[in-house]
Amino acid sequence: TLAIISNFDLTVSDKTKLRASIGNDYRSGATGATQEVLSLSVGGNSALSDVLSADAELNYSKNDYKSSTRSDDLWSLSLGATYKYNKYVSFKGGYNYQNNSSNSAGSDFKDNTFAVSASIRY
C-alpha cells in the first residue's frame, strides 16, 4: 500500500499564517479492521494583538472500511482564541463541531465541544 501526505504552509504576514494538508493513508479501526482514509484540511491563525490570537481549521475525512461496505464522511470545524496574560501564563478557549455521516446504521453523529484551558510555564 502507498500512503501520501502533503502539508502546505503560507505566511501571509508576520501575524497571519495559513496551512493546508491532504493525505491518503491506511490505519486500523477500533475493531482492528483496515481503513483507507482520505483527509483534507485547511486552517490558519492570526495574532489579533500582542496578547490575543485566533485560529480556525476545517477538516474532512473519508473513511472506507476495507472488510465491509461501510464508508464514513467526517467533517469537523475548530475555532479558538488564545489570550497571553504574560510570558508565563496563557488562557485558551475553543469550540469544535463534528458531523459524521455513515452508510452503516447507528454510526451517524453530530458533536459540539467547548474547551477552556490555562497554560503555565516556567
Short mmCIF file of C-alpha atoms in Angstrom, two decimals:
data_model
loop_
_atom_site.label_atom_id
_atom_site.label_comp_id
_atom_site.label_asym_id
_atom_site.label_seq_id
_atom_site.Cartn_x
_atom_site.Cartn_y
_atom_site.Cartn_z
CA THR A 1 0.00 0.00 0.00
CA LEU A 2 1.09 3.55 -0.66
CA ALA A 3 0.41 6.47 1.67
CA ILE A 4 0.57 10.08 0.55
CA ILE A 5 0.67 13.02 2.95
CA SER A 6 1.35 16.62 1.89
CA ASN A 7 1.43 19.74 4.05
CA PHE A 8 1.40 23.32 2.81
CA ASP A 9 2.18 26.41 4.89
CA LEU A 10 1.86 30.02 3.78
CA THR A 11 2.93 33.07 5.76
CA VAL A 12 0.57 35.85 4.71
CA SER A 13 2.10 38.40 7.08
CA ASP A 14 4.07 38.48 10.32
CA LYS A 15 0.77 37.98 12.14
CA THR A 16 -1.14 35.58 9.86
CA LYS A 17 -0.30 32.07 8.74
CA LEU A 18 -2.37 29.68 6.62
CA ARG A 19 -1.99 25.92 6.33
CA ALA A 20 -3.46 23.09 4.31
CA SER A 21 -2.88 19.37 4.08
CA ILE A 22 -4.02 16.42 2.04
CA GLY A 23 -3.44 12.78 2.75
CA ASN A 24 -4.40 9.29 1.76
CA ASP A 25 -3.33 6.68 4.29
CA TYR A 26 -4.28 3.37 5.87
CA ARG A 27 -4.98 2.73 9.55
CA SER A 28 -6.57 0.22 11.86
CA GLY A 29 -10.01 0.89 13.28
CA ALA A 30 -11.24 0.11 16.80
CA THR A 31 -12.08 -3.47 15.78
CA GLY A 32 -8.72 -3.99 14.04
CA ALA A 33 -10.18 -3.70 10.54
CA THR A 34 -8.18 -1.77 7.94
CA GLN A 35 -9.47 1.64 6.84
CA GLU A 36 -8.38 3.75 3.90
CA VAL A 37 -8.56 7.38 4.96
CA LEU A 38 -8.58 10.37 2.61
CA SER A 39 -8.11 13.57 4.61
CA LEU A 40 -8.23 17.26 3.67
CA SER A 41 -7.57 20.16 6.00
CA VAL A 42 -7.38 23.97 5.73
CA GLY A 43 -6.80 26.41 8.54
CA GLY A 44 -4.90 29.35 9.85
CA ASN A 45 -4.05 31.50 12.78
CA SER A 46 -3.63 35.21 13.27
CA ALA A 47 -2.27 37.43 16.01
CA LEU A 48 -5.02 39.99 16.55
CA SER A 49 -2.85 41.92 19.02
CA ASP A 50 0.23 41.32 21.16
CA VAL A 51 -1.87 39.33 23.67
CA LEU A 52 -4.74 37.87 21.62
CA SER A 53 -4.62 35.35 18.76
CA ALA A 54 -7.30 33.38 16.91
CA ASP A 55 -7.20 30.15 14.95
CA ALA A 56 -9.60 28.15 12.79
CA GLU A 57 -9.46 24.83 10.98
CA LEU A 58 -11.82 22.89 8.70
CA ASN A 59 -11.22 19.16 8.23
CA TYR A 60 -12.78 16.46 6.08
CA SER A 61 -12.01 12.76 6.10
CA LYS A 62 -13.49 9.87 4.14
CA ASN A 63 -13.02 6.53 5.88
CA ASP A 64 -13.52 3.42 3.75
CA TYR A 65 -13.58 0.20 5.77
CA LYS A 66 -11.84 -2.49 3.72
CA SER A 67 -13.52 -5.52 5.36
CA SER A 68 -17.06 -4.19 4.76
CA THR A 69 -19.07 -1.81 2.62
CA ARG A 70 -19.06 0.82 5.40
CA SER A 71 -17.97 4.33 4.45
CA ASP A 72 -17.93 7.40 6.71
CA ASP A 73 -17.68 11.09 5.83
CA LEU A 74 -16.46 13.14 8.81
CA TRP A 75 -16.46 16.94 8.82
CA SER A 76 -15.03 18.98 11.68
CA LEU A 77 -14.66 22.69 12.37
CA SER A 78 -12.45 24.08 15.12
CA LEU A 79 -12.40 27.70 16.29
CA GLY A 80 -10.24 29.02 19.10
CA ALA A 81 -8.65 32.03 20.74
CA THR A 82 -5.64 32.40 22.99
CA TYR A 83 -5.03 35.21 25.49
CA LYS A 84 -1.43 35.65 26.70
CA TYR A 85 -1.57 37.16 30.18
CA ASN A 86 2.22 37.33 30.33
CA LYS A 87 5.13 35.25 29.04
CA TYR A 88 4.38 32.52 31.60
CA VAL A 89 0.57 32.32 31.67
CA SER A 90 -1.95 31.99 28.84
CA PHE A 91 -5.60 31.03 28.51
CA LYS A 92 -7.27 29.31 25.59
CA GLY A 93 -10.90 28.82 24.67
CA GLY A 94 -12.20 26.78 21.79
CA TYR A 95 -15.16 25.24 20.03
CA ASN A 96 -15.18 22.05 17.95
CA TYR A 97 -18.05 20.77 15.80
CA GLN A 98 -18.06 17.28 14.25
CA ASN A 99 -20.55 15.71 11.85
CA ASN A 100 -20.13 12.07 10.81
CA SER A 101 -22.29 10.68 8.02
CA SER A 102 -22.11 6.92 7.51
CA ASN A 103 -23.81 4.29 5.40
CA SER A 104 -23.67 1.99 8.46
CA ALA A 105 -26.75 2.11 10.69
CA GLY A 106 -26.15 3.82 14.02
CA SER A 107 -22.79 5.34 13.03
CA ASP A 108 -24.01 8.87 12.25
CA PHE A 109 -23.35 11.53 14.88
CA LYS A 110 -23.03 15.24 15.49
CA ASP A 111 -20.91 16.59 18.31
CA ASN A 112 -20.30 20.04 19.82
CA THR A 113 -17.41 20.53 22.23
CA PHE A 114 -16.34 23.62 24.14
CA ALA A 115 -12.99 23.68 25.93
CA VAL A 116 -11.19 26.17 28.17
CA SER A 117 -7.62 25.71 29.37
CA ALA A 118 -4.87 27.56 31.18
CA SER A 119 -1.19 27.09 30.50
CA ILE A 120 1.53 27.88 32.97
CA ARG A 121 5.17 27.50 32.02
CA TYR A 122 8.35 28.28 33.84
#
